[in-house]
Amino acid sequence: MTTKLTDPTLADVRVAAASVADPEFGLSVDDLGLIYDVTIEGSAVSVAMTLTSVYCPAGEVILDGVRAAVAAVRGVTSVDVKLVWEPQWTPEMVSARGREQLGWCDA
């Protein structure tokens, strides 16, 4: 019996990427608004993302975490994580859930 791998879904890839937290903020890269684009072509996934700062000391850890999390998604055979700086990240990109976790919301 042969099992055919299914191509990864955008939802599965986004959930996997969102499992990676920025160690300084303690928030997922998704809640921080660091994931700009996810492209899937068959079993190949490309993620365009940024960091909160060019000088982010945890940058490589975060990028490697996203790469590993996406690579673990069923059906993914290759992952390309592209670090981009446009648009520049701003605190306004943090999700409502992230803002609440950081205490940035008015009660």
PDB file of N, CA and C in Angstrom:
ATOM      1  N   MET A   1       0.850  -1.183   0.000  1.00  0.00           N
ATOM      2  CA  MET A   1       0.000   0.000   0.000  1.00  0.00           C
ATOM      3  C   MET A   1       0.892   1.242   0.000  1.00  0.00           C
ATOM      4  N   THR A   2       0.659   2.147  -0.925  1.00  0.00           N
ATOM      5  CA  THR A   2       1.433   3.370  -1.040  1.00  0.00           C
ATOM      6  C   THR A   2       0.615   4.537  -0.520  1.00  0.00           C
ATOM      7  N   THR A   3       1.228   5.315   0.356  1.00  0.00           N
ATOM      8  CA  THR A   3       0.566   6.504   0.883  1.00  0.00           C
ATOM      9  C   THR A   3       1.100   7.712   0.147  1.00  0.00           C
ATOM     10  N   LYS A   4       0.194   8.469  -0.473  1.00  0.00           N
ATOM     11  CA  LYS A   4       0.586   9.681  -1.189  1.00  0.00           C
ATOM     12  C   LYS A   4       0.604  10.846  -0.210  1.00  0.00           C
ATOM     13  N   LEU A   5       1.712  11.541  -0.171  1.00  0.00           N
ATOM     14  CA  LEU A   5       1.778  12.740   0.656  1.00  0.00           C
ATOM     15  C   LEU A   5       0.905  13.812   0.050  1.00  0.00           C
ATOM     16  N   THR A   6       0.187  14.491   0.891  1.00  0.00           N
ATOM     17  CA  THR A   6      -0.608  15.600   0.400  1.00  0.00           C
ATOM     18  C   THR A   6       0.202  16.872   0.522  1.00  0.00           C
ATOM     19  N   ASP A   7      -0.074  17.805  -0.351  1.00  0.00           N
ATOM     20  CA  ASP A   7       0.612  19.086  -0.271  1.00  0.00           C
ATOM     21  C   ASP A   7       0.185  19.806   1.003  1.00  0.00           C
ATOM     22  N   PRO A   8       1.088  20.538   1.592  1.00  0.00           N
ATOM     23  CA  PRO A   8       0.748  21.265   2.823  1.00  0.00           C
ATOM     24  C   PRO A   8      -0.282  22.352   2.539  1.00  0.00           C
ATOM     25  N   THR A   9      -1.087  22.656   3.537  1.00  0.00           N
ATOM     26  CA  THR A   9      -2.067  23.726   3.389  1.00  0.00           C
ATOM     27  C   THR A   9      -1.529  25.005   4.011  1.00  0.00           C
ATOM     28  N   LEU A  10      -2.049  26.111   3.552  1.00  0.00           N
ATOM     29  CA  LEU A  10      -1.664  27.401   4.105  1.00  0.00           C
ATOM     30  C   LEU A  10      -1.977  27.447   5.597  1.00  0.00           C
ATOM     31  N   ALA A  11      -3.125  26.921   5.977  1.00  0.00           N
ATOM     32  CA  ALA A  11      -3.515  26.932   7.390  1.00  0.00           C
ATOM     33  C   ALA A  11      -2.513  26.153   8.235  1.00  0.00           C
ATOM     34  N   ASP A  12      -2.115  24.969   7.770  1.00  0.00           N
ATOM     35  CA  ASP A  12      -1.158  24.158   8.528  1.00  0.00           C
ATOM     36  C   ASP A  12       0.191  24.861   8.661  1.00  0.00           C
ATOM     37  N   VAL A  13       0.639  25.492   7.590  1.00  0.00           N
ATOM     38  CA  VAL A  13       1.925  26.193   7.612  1.00  0.00           C
ATOM     39  C   VAL A  13       1.849  27.389   8.550  1.00  0.00           C
ATOM     40  N   ARG A  14       0.752  28.125   8.509  1.00  0.00           N
ATOM     41  CA  ARG A  14       0.618  29.298   9.383  1.00  0.00           C
ATOM     42  C   ARG A  14       0.569  28.896  10.854  1.00  0.00           C
ATOM     43  N   VAL A  15      -0.132  27.806  11.147  1.00  0.00           N
ATOM     44  CA  VAL A  15      -0.202  27.319  12.527  1.00  0.00           C
ATOM     45  C   VAL A  15       1.189  26.909  13.000  1.00  0.00           C
ATOM     46  N   ALA A  16       1.929  26.219  12.152  1.00  0.00           N
ATOM     47  CA  ALA A  16       3.279  25.790  12.515  1.00  0.00           C
ATOM     48  C   ALA A  16       4.178  26.992  12.777  1.00  0.00           C
ATOM     49  N   ALA A  17       4.150  27.962  11.886  1.00  0.00           N
ATOM     50  CA  ALA A  17       4.980  29.157  12.059  1.00  0.00           C
ATOM     51  C   ALA A  17       4.585  29.898  13.332  1.00  0.00           C
ATOM     52  N   ALA A  18       3.295  29.931  13.619  1.00  0.00           N
ATOM     53  CA  ALA A  18       2.804  30.637  14.802  1.00  0.00           C
ATOM     54  C   ALA A  18       3.215  29.958  16.100  1.00  0.00           C
ATOM     55  N   SER A  19       3.696  28.727  16.013  1.00  0.00           N
ATOM     56  CA  SER A  19       4.137  28.025  17.221  1.00  0.00           C
ATOM     57  C   SER A  19       5.496  28.527  17.706  1.00  0.00           C
ATOM     58  N   VAL A  20       6.156  29.341  16.903  1.00  0.00           N
ATOM     59  CA  VAL A  20       7.474  29.874  17.253  1.00  0.00           C
ATOM     60  C   VAL A  20       7.293  31.204  17.984  1.00  0.00           C
ATOM     61  N   ALA A  21       7.914  31.301  19.137  1.00  0.00           N
ATOM     62  CA  ALA A  21       7.796  32.524  19.934  1.00  0.00           C
ATOM     63  C   ALA A  21       9.084  33.331  19.893  1.00  0.00           C
ATOM     64  N   ASP A  22       8.933  34.630  19.914  1.00  0.00           N
ATOM     65  CA  ASP A  22      10.074  35.519  20.083  1.00  0.00           C
ATOM     66  C   ASP A  22      10.454  35.440  21.561  1.00  0.00           C
ATOM     67  N   PRO A  23      11.670  34.998  21.883  1.00  0.00           N
ATOM     68  CA  PRO A  23      12.030  34.822  23.289  1.00  0.00           C
ATOM     69  C   PRO A  23      12.054  36.107  24.109  1.00  0.00           C
ATOM     70  N   GLU A  24      12.221  37.232  23.479  1.00  0.00           N
ATOM     71  CA  GLU A  24      12.244  38.494  24.227  1.00  0.00           C
ATOM     72  C   GLU A  24      10.838  38.953  24.600  1.00  0.00           C
ATOM     73  N   PHE A  25       9.899  38.827  23.651  1.00  0.00           N
ATOM     74  CA  PHE A  25       8.524  39.266  23.897  1.00  0.00           C
ATOM     75  C   PHE A  25       7.670  38.161  24.508  1.00  0.00           C
ATOM     76  N   GLY A  26       8.027  36.905  24.250  1.00  0.00           N
ATOM     77  CA  GLY A  26       7.212  35.793  24.715  1.00  0.00           C
ATOM     78  C   GLY A  26       5.939  35.625  23.918  1.00  0.00           C
ATOM     79  N   LEU A  27       5.894  36.227  22.745  1.00  0.00           N
ATOM     80  CA  LEU A  27       4.732  36.128  21.856  1.00  0.00           C
ATOM     81  C   LEU A  27       5.119  35.366  20.605  1.00  0.00           C
ATOM     82  N   SER A  28       4.125  34.762  19.976  1.00  0.00           N
ATOM     83  CA  SER A  28       4.390  34.064  18.725  1.00  0.00           C
ATOM     84  C   SER A  28       4.761  35.073  17.635  1.00  0.00           C
ATOM     85  N   VAL A  29       5.513  34.579  16.652  1.00  0.00           N
ATOM     86  CA  VAL A  29       5.879  35.461  15.543  1.00  0.00           C
ATOM     87  C   VAL A  29       4.641  35.924  14.787  1.00  0.00           C
ATOM     88  N   ASP A  30       3.575  35.123  14.859  1.00  0.00           N
ATOM     89  CA  ASP A  30       2.321  35.510  14.210  1.00  0.00           C
ATOM     90  C   ASP A  30       1.670  36.668  14.964  1.00  0.00           C
ATOM     91  N   ASP A  31       1.574  36.552  16.288  1.00  0.00           N
ATOM     92  CA  ASP A  31       0.977  37.631  17.078  1.00  0.00           C
ATOM     93  C   ASP A  31       1.800  38.915  17.012  1.00  0.00           C
ATOM     94  N   LEU A  32       3.102  38.773  16.821  1.00  0.00           N
ATOM     95  CA  LEU A  32       3.940  39.964  16.674  1.00  0.00           C
ATOM     96  C   LEU A  32       3.810  40.604  15.298  1.00  0.00           C
ATOM     97  N   GLY A  33       3.221  39.897  14.361  1.00  0.00           N
ATOM     98  CA  GLY A  33       3.071  40.430  13.004  1.00  0.00           C
ATOM     99  C   GLY A  33       4.335  40.314  12.178  1.00  0.00           C
ATOM    100  N   LEU A  34       5.177  39.336  12.497  1.00  0.00           N
ATOM    101  CA  LEU A  34       6.456  39.191  11.794  1.00  0.00           C
ATOM    102  C   LEU A  34       6.344  38.392  10.500  1.00  0.00           C
ATOM    103  N   ILE A  35       5.288  37.610  10.339  1.00  0.00           N
ATOM    104  CA  ILE A  35       5.105  36.815   9.127  1.00  0.00           C
ATOM    105  C   ILE A  35       4.367  37.675   8.106  1.00  0.00           C
ATOM    106  N   TYR A  36       5.043  37.986   7.015  1.00  0.00           N
ATOM    107  CA  TYR A  36       4.446  38.845   5.993  1.00  0.00           C
ATOM    108  C   TYR A  36       3.769  38.059   4.883  1.00  0.00           C
ATOM    109  N   ASP A  37       4.341  36.918   4.501  1.00  0.00           N
ATOM    110  CA  ASP A  37       3.764  36.179   3.387  1.00  0.00           C
ATOM    111  C   ASP A  37       4.185  34.719   3.469  1.00  0.00           C
ATOM    112  N   VAL A  38       3.277  33.837   3.070  1.00  0.00           N
ATOM    113  CA  VAL A  38       3.558  32.413   2.948  1.00  0.00           C
ATOM    114  C   VAL A  38       3.128  31.994   1.558  1.00  0.00           C
ATOM    115  N   THR A  39       4.049  31.371   0.824  1.00  0.00           N
ATOM    116  CA  THR A  39       3.757  30.888  -0.520  1.00  0.00           C
ATOM    117  C   THR A  39       4.018  29.387  -0.549  1.00  0.00           C
ATOM    118  N   ILE A  40       3.063  28.660  -1.104  1.00  0.00           N
ATOM    119  CA  ILE A  40       3.208  27.210  -1.219  1.00  0.00           C
ATOM    120  C   ILE A  40       3.093  26.839  -2.688  1.00  0.00           C
ATOM    121  N   GLU A  41       4.114  26.139  -3.172  1.00  0.00           N
ATOM    122  CA  GLU A  41       4.095  25.613  -4.537  1.00  0.00           C
ATOM    123  C   GLU A  41       4.341  24.127  -4.440  1.00  0.00           C
ATOM    124  N   GLY A  42       3.272  23.349  -4.491  1.00  0.00           N
ATOM    125  CA  GLY A  42       3.388  21.914  -4.296  1.00  0.00           C
ATOM    126  C   GLY A  42       3.802  21.633  -2.866  1.00  0.00           C
ATOM    127  N   SER A  43       4.968  21.049  -2.696  1.00  0.00           N
ATOM    128  CA  SER A  43       5.456  20.729  -1.347  1.00  0.00           C
ATOM    129  C   SER A  43       6.529  21.699  -0.863  1.00  0.00           C
ATOM    130  N   ALA A  44       6.820  22.723  -1.665  1.00  0.00           N
ATOM    131  CA  ALA A  44       7.828  23.730  -1.316  1.00  0.00           C
ATOM    132  C   ALA A  44       7.142  24.949  -0.700  1.00  0.00           C
ATOM    133  N   VAL A  45       7.669  25.385   0.422  1.00  0.00           N
ATOM    134  CA  VAL A  45       7.078  26.512   1.147  1.00  0.00           C
ATOM    135  C   VAL A  45       8.104  27.632   1.262  1.00  0.00           C
ATOM    136  N   SER A  46       7.650  28.846   1.025  1.00  0.00           N
ATOM    137  CA  SER A  46       8.473  30.029   1.186  1.00  0.00           C
ATOM    138  C   SER A  46       7.777  30.951   2.184  1.00  0.00           C
ATOM    139  N   VAL A  47       8.528  31.401   3.170  1.00  0.00           N
ATOM    140  CA  VAL A  47       7.988  32.306   4.184  1.00  0.00           C
ATOM    141  C   VAL A  47       8.786  33.601   4.130  1.00  0.00           C
ATOM    142  N   ALA A  48       8.099  34.722   3.946  1.00  0.00           N
ATOM    143  CA  ALA A  48       8.734  36.041   4.020  1.00  0.00           C
ATOM    144  C   ALA A  48       8.376  36.621   5.384  1.00  0.00           C
ATOM    145  N   MET A  49       9.401  36.961   6.125  1.00  0.00           N
ATOM    146  CA  MET A  49       9.155  37.487   7.465  1.00  0.00           C
ATOM    147  C   MET A  49      10.202  38.530   7.825  1.00  0.00           C
ATOM    148  N   THR A  50       9.941  39.218   8.901  1.00  0.00           N
ATOM    149  CA  THR A  50      10.869  40.228   9.389  1.00  0.00           C
ATOM    150  C   THR A  50      11.161  39.979  10.860  1.00  0.00           C
ATOM    151  N   LEU A  51      11.911  40.835  11.443  1.00  0.00           N
ATOM    152  CA  LEU A  51      12.192  40.822  12.877  1.00  0.00           C
ATOM    153  C   LEU A  51      11.813  42.193  13.428  1.00  0.00           C
ATOM    154  N   THR A  52      11.731  42.298  14.737  1.00  0.00           N
ATOM    155  CA  THR A  52      11.346  43.578  15.325  1.00  0.00           C
ATOM    156  C   THR A  52      12.427  44.628  15.165  1.00  0.00           C
ATOM    157  N   SER A  53      13.663  44.169  14.936  1.00  0.00           N
ATOM    158  CA  SER A  53      14.782  45.082  14.776  1.00  0.00           C
ATOM    159  C   SER A  53      15.879  44.416  13.958  1.00  0.00           C
ATOM    160  N   VAL A  54      16.601  45.206  13.198  1.00  0.00           N
ATOM    161  CA  VAL A  54      17.749  44.699  12.453  1.00  0.00           C
ATOM    162  C   VAL A  54      18.758  44.081  13.420  1.00  0.00           C
ATOM    163  N   TYR A  55      18.809  44.597  14.631  1.00  0.00           N
ATOM    164  CA  TYR A  55      19.774  44.149  15.629  1.00  0.00           C
ATOM    165  C   TYR A  55      19.183  43.139  16.610  1.00  0.00           C
ATOM    166  N   CYS A  56      18.091  42.503  16.252  1.00  0.00           N
ATOM    167  CA  CYS A  56      17.427  41.536  17.134  1.00  0.00           C
ATOM    168  C   CYS A  56      18.412  40.437  17.533  1.00  0.00           C
ATOM    169  N   PRO A  57      18.732  40.320  18.825  1.00  0.00           N
ATOM    170  CA  PRO A  57      19.712  39.315  19.251  1.00  0.00           C
ATOM    171  C   PRO A  57      19.225  37.879  19.090  1.00  0.00           C
ATOM    172  N   ALA A  58      17.922  37.689  18.989  1.00  0.00           N
ATOM    173  CA  ALA A  58      17.361  36.350  18.841  1.00  0.00           C
ATOM    174  C   ALA A  58      16.991  36.039  17.396  1.00  0.00           C
ATOM    175  N   GLY A  59      17.421  36.873  16.472  1.00  0.00           N
ATOM    176  CA  GLY A  59      17.027  36.732  15.075  1.00  0.00           C
ATOM    177  C   GLY A  59      17.260  35.352  14.492  1.00  0.00           C
ATOM    178  N   GLU A  60      18.457  34.837  14.622  1.00  0.00           N
ATOM    179  CA  GLU A  60      18.759  33.516  14.043  1.00  0.00           C
ATOM    180  C   GLU A  60      17.947  32.413  14.706  1.00  0.00           C
ATOM    181  N   VAL A  61      17.734  32.520  16.000  1.00  0.00           N
ATOM    182  CA  VAL A  61      16.934  31.532  16.725  1.00  0.00           C
ATOM    183  C   VAL A  61      15.500  31.541  16.201  1.00  0.00           C
ATOM    184  N   ILE A  62      14.954  32.721  15.987  1.00  0.00           N
ATOM    185  CA  ILE A  62      13.587  32.849  15.492  1.00  0.00           C
ATOM    186  C   ILE A  62      13.487  32.302  14.071  1.00  0.00           C
ATOM    187  N   LEU A  63      14.395  32.704  13.197  1.00  0.00           N
ATOM    188  CA  LEU A  63      14.364  32.226  11.809  1.00  0.00           C
ATOM    189  C   LEU A  63      14.529  30.711  11.749  1.00  0.00           C
ATOM    190  N   ASP A  64      15.466  30.169  12.514  1.00  0.00           N
ATOM    191  CA  ASP A  64      15.661  28.718  12.545  1.00  0.00           C
ATOM    192  C   ASP A  64      14.429  28.008  13.104  1.00  0.00           C
ATOM    193  N   GLY A  65      13.786  28.623  14.083  1.00  0.00           N
ATOM    194  CA  GLY A  65      12.570  28.042  14.657  1.00  0.00           C
ATOM    195  C   GLY A  65      11.443  27.965  13.647  1.00  0.00           C
ATOM    196  N   VAL A  66      11.257  29.040  12.888  1.00  0.00           N
ATOM    197  CA  VAL A  66      10.213  29.046  11.850  1.00  0.00           C
ATOM    198  C   VAL A  66      10.546  28.006  10.788  1.00  0.00           C
ATOM    199  N   ARG A  67      11.795  27.967  10.377  1.00  0.00           N
ATOM    200  CA  ARG A  67      12.228  26.997   9.368  1.00  0.00           C
ATOM    201  C   ARG A  67      11.936  25.564   9.829  1.00  0.00           C
ATOM    202  N   ALA A  68      12.299  25.244  11.046  1.00  0.00           N
ATOM    203  CA  ALA A  68      12.099  23.896  11.583  1.00  0.00           C
ATOM    204  C   ALA A  68      10.613  23.572  11.762  1.00  0.00           C
ATOM    205  N   ALA A  69       9.845  24.534  12.259  1.00  0.00           N
ATOM    206  CA  ALA A  69       8.414  24.300  12.481  1.00  0.00           C
ATOM    207  C   ALA A  69       7.695  24.044  11.165  1.00  0.00           C
ATOM    208  N   VAL A  70       8.011  24.829  10.147  1.00  0.00           N
ATOM    209  CA  VAL A  70       7.365  24.654   8.846  1.00  0.00           C
ATOM    210  C   VAL A  70       7.832  23.354   8.190  1.00  0.00           C
ATOM    211  N   ALA A  71       9.100  23.027   8.340  1.00  0.00           N
ATOM    212  CA  ALA A  71       9.628  21.787   7.762  1.00  0.00           C
ATOM    213  C   ALA A  71       8.942  20.560   8.351  1.00  0.00           C
ATOM    214  N   ALA A  72       8.436  20.666   9.564  1.00  0.00           N
ATOM    215  CA  ALA A  72       7.776  19.541  10.222  1.00  0.00           C
ATOM    216  C   ALA A  72       6.329  19.343   9.779  1.00  0.00           C
ATOM    217  N   VAL A  73       5.795  20.272   9.000  1.00  0.00           N
ATOM    218  CA  VAL A  73       4.416  20.152   8.515  1.00  0.00           C
ATOM    219  C   VAL A  73       4.338  19.015   7.505  1.00  0.00           C
ATOM    220  N   ARG A  74       3.326  18.203   7.648  1.00  0.00           N
ATOM    221  CA  ARG A  74       3.134  17.076   6.736  1.00  0.00           C
ATOM    222  C   ARG A  74       3.074  17.557   5.290  1.00  0.00           C
ATOM    223  N   GLY A  75       3.879  16.911   4.454  1.00  0.00           N
ATOM    224  CA  GLY A  75       3.885  17.220   3.032  1.00  0.00           C
ATOM    225  C   GLY A  75       4.921  18.240   2.608  1.00  0.00           C
ATOM    226  N   VAL A  76       5.548  18.939   3.548  1.00  0.00           N
ATOM    227  CA  VAL A  76       6.564  19.935   3.213  1.00  0.00           C
ATOM    228  C   VAL A  76       7.879  19.217   2.928  1.00  0.00           C
ATOM    229  N   THR A  77       8.462  19.496   1.761  1.00  0.00           N
ATOM    230  CA  THR A  77       9.758  18.902   1.412  1.00  0.00           C
ATOM    231  C   THR A  77      10.878  19.922   1.397  1.00  0.00           C
ATOM    232  N   SER A  78      10.543  21.209   1.280  1.00  0.00           N
ATOM    233  CA  SER A  78      11.571  22.242   1.345  1.00  0.00           C
ATOM    234  C   SER A  78      10.975  23.528   1.912  1.00  0.00           C
ATOM    235  N   VAL A  79      11.821  24.258   2.642  1.00  0.00           N
ATOM    236  CA  VAL A  79      11.396  25.511   3.270  1.00  0.00           C
ATOM    237  C   VAL A  79      12.439  26.575   2.987  1.00  0.00           C
ATOM    238  N   ASP A  80      11.968  27.727   2.539  1.00  0.00           N
ATOM    239  CA  ASP A  80      12.837  28.876   2.332  1.00  0.00           C
ATOM    240  C   ASP A  80      12.274  30.009   3.183  1.00  0.00           C
ATOM    241  N   VAL A  81      13.018  30.414   4.201  1.00  0.00           N
ATOM    242  CA  VAL A  81      12.607  31.537   5.042  1.00  0.00           C
ATOM    243  C   VAL A  81      13.407  32.746   4.594  1.00  0.00           C
ATOM    244  N   LYS A  82      12.686  33.737   4.087  1.00  0.00           N
ATOM    245  CA  LYS A  82      13.331  34.960   3.586  1.00  0.00           C
ATOM    246  C   LYS A  82      13.148  36.072   4.609  1.00  0.00           C
ATOM    247  N   LEU A  83      14.254  36.632   5.039  1.00  0.00           N
ATOM    248  CA  LEU A  83      14.217  37.766   5.954  1.00  0.00           C
ATOM    249  C   LEU A  83      14.109  39.039   5.131  1.00  0.00           C
ATOM    250  N   VAL A  84      13.041  39.793   5.366  1.00  0.00           N
ATOM    251  CA  VAL A  84      12.815  41.037   4.632  1.00  0.00           C
ATOM    252  C   VAL A  84      12.694  42.193   5.621  1.00  0.00           C
ATOM    253  N   TRP A  85      12.979  43.379   5.145  1.00  0.00           N
ATOM    254  CA  TRP A  85      12.920  44.560   6.007  1.00  0.00           C
ATOM    255  C   TRP A  85      11.881  45.571   5.544  1.00  0.00           C
ATOM    256  N   GLU A  86      11.179  45.259   4.485  1.00  0.00           N
ATOM    257  CA  GLU A  86      10.109  46.136   3.991  1.00  0.00           C
ATOM    258  C   GLU A  86       8.812  45.360   3.941  1.00  0.00           C
ATOM    259  N   PRO A  87       7.762  45.843   4.509  1.00  0.00           N
ATOM    260  CA  PRO A  87       7.718  47.061   5.305  1.00  0.00           C
ATOM    261  C   PRO A  87       8.409  46.861   6.648  1.00  0.00           C
ATOM    262  N   GLN A  88       8.888  47.947   7.185  1.00  0.00           N
ATOM    263  CA  GLN A  88       9.544  47.908   8.489  1.00  0.00           C
ATOM    264  C   GLN A  88       8.514  47.553   9.560  1.00  0.00           C
ATOM    265  N   TRP A  89       8.898  46.667  10.468  1.00  0.00           N
ATOM    266  CA  TRP A  89       7.998  46.279  11.552  1.00  0.00           C
ATOM    267  C   TRP A  89       7.768  47.454  12.491  1.00  0.00           C
ATOM    268  N   THR A  90       6.524  47.582  12.957  1.00  0.00           N
ATOM    269  CA  THR A  90       6.179  48.580  13.967  1.00  0.00           C
ATOM    270  C   THR A  90       5.282  47.911  15.014  1.00  0.00           C
ATOM    271  N   PRO A  91       5.206  48.442  16.211  1.00  0.00           N
ATOM    272  CA  PRO A  91       4.347  47.855  17.242  1.00  0.00           C
ATOM    273  C   PRO A  91       2.872  47.759  16.835  1.00  0.00           C
ATOM    274  N   GLU A  92       2.448  48.568  15.891  1.00  0.00           N
ATOM    275  CA  GLU A  92       1.059  48.513  15.433  1.00  0.00           C
ATOM    276  C   GLU A  92       0.741  47.193  14.742  1.00  0.00           C
ATOM    277  N   MET A  93       1.756  46.428  14.356  1.00  0.00           N
ATOM    278  CA  MET A  93       1.564  45.148  13.679  1.00  0.00           C
ATOM    279  C   MET A  93       1.221  44.014  14.646  1.00  0.00           C
ATOM    280  N   VAL A  94       1.346  44.260  15.943  1.00  0.00           N
ATOM    281  CA  VAL A  94       1.028  43.247  16.941  1.00  0.00           C
ATOM    282  C   VAL A  94      -0.482  43.006  16.933  1.00  0.00           C
ATOM    283  N   SER A  95      -0.875  41.733  16.963  1.00  0.00           N
ATOM    284  CA  SER A  95      -2.293  41.378  16.934  1.00  0.00           C
ATOM    285  C   SER A  95      -2.990  41.828  18.212  1.00  0.00           C
ATOM    286  N   ALA A  96      -4.316  41.836  18.175  1.00  0.00           N
ATOM    287  CA  ALA A  96      -5.096  42.204  19.364  1.00  0.00           C
ATOM    288  C   ALA A  96      -4.775  41.252  20.518  1.00  0.00           C
ATOM    289  N   ARG A  97      -4.658  39.962  20.225  1.00  0.00           N
ATOM    290  CA  ARG A  97      -4.326  38.979  21.263  1.00  0.00           C
ATOM    291  C   ARG A  97      -2.934  39.267  21.846  1.00  0.00           C
ATOM    292  N   GLY A  98      -1.988  39.599  20.969  1.00  0.00           N
ATOM    293  CA  GLY A  98      -0.645  39.922  21.420  1.00  0.00           C
ATOM    294  C   GLY A  98      -0.611  41.171  22.263  1.00  0.00           C
ATOM    295  N   ARG A  99      -1.377  42.170  21.857  1.00  0.00           N
ATOM    296  CA  ARG A  99      -1.431  43.422  22.615  1.00  0.00           C
ATOM    297  C   ARG A  99      -1.986  43.170  24.017  1.00  0.00           C
ATOM    298  N   GLU A 100      -2.989  42.294  24.073  1.00  0.00           N
ATOM    299  CA  GLU A 100      -3.572  41.953  25.363  1.00  0.00           C
ATOM    300  C   GLU A 100      -2.544  41.225  26.239  1.00  0.00           C
ATOM    301  N   GLN A 101      -1.819  40.274  25.653  1.00  0.00           N
ATOM    302  CA  GLN A 101      -0.813  39.526  26.411  1.00  0.00           C
ATOM    303  C   GLN A 101       0.306  40.436  26.915  1.00  0.00           C
ATOM    304  N   LEU A 102       0.622  41.470  26.160  1.00  0.00           N
ATOM    305  CA  LEU A 102       1.659  42.406  26.569  1.00  0.00           C
ATOM    306  C   LEU A 102       1.138  43.487  27.527  1.00  0.00           C
ATOM    307  N   GLY A 103      -0.163  43.516  27.726  1.00  0.00           N
ATOM    308  CA  GLY A 103      -0.752  44.529  28.600  1.00  0.00           C
ATOM    309  C   GLY A 103      -0.862  45.879  27.921  1.00  0.00           C
ATOM    310  N   TRP A 104      -0.902  45.861  26.583  1.00  0.00           N
ATOM    311  CA  TRP A 104      -0.982  47.112  25.835  1.00  0.00           C
ATOM    312  C   TRP A 104      -2.416  47.553  25.575  1.00  0.00           C
ATOM    313  N   CYS A 105      -3.389  46.820  26.086  1.00  0.00           N
ATOM    314  CA  CYS A 105      -4.806  47.163  25.843  1.00  0.00           C
ATOM    315  C   CYS A 105      -5.384  47.850  27.069  1.00  0.00           C
ATOM    316  N   ASP A 106      -6.286  48.751  26.815  1.00  0.00           N
ATOM    317  CA  ASP A 106      -7.004  49.378  27.911  1.00  0.00           C
ATOM    318  C   ASP A 106      -8.089  48.417  28.365  1.00  0.00           C
ATOM    319  N   ALA A 107      -8.258  48.269  29.627  1.00  0.00           N
ATOM    320  CA  ALA A 107      -9.265  47.343  30.160  1.00  0.00           C
ATOM    321  C   ALA A 107     -10.626  47.982  30.174  1.00  0.00           C
TER     322      ALA A 107
END
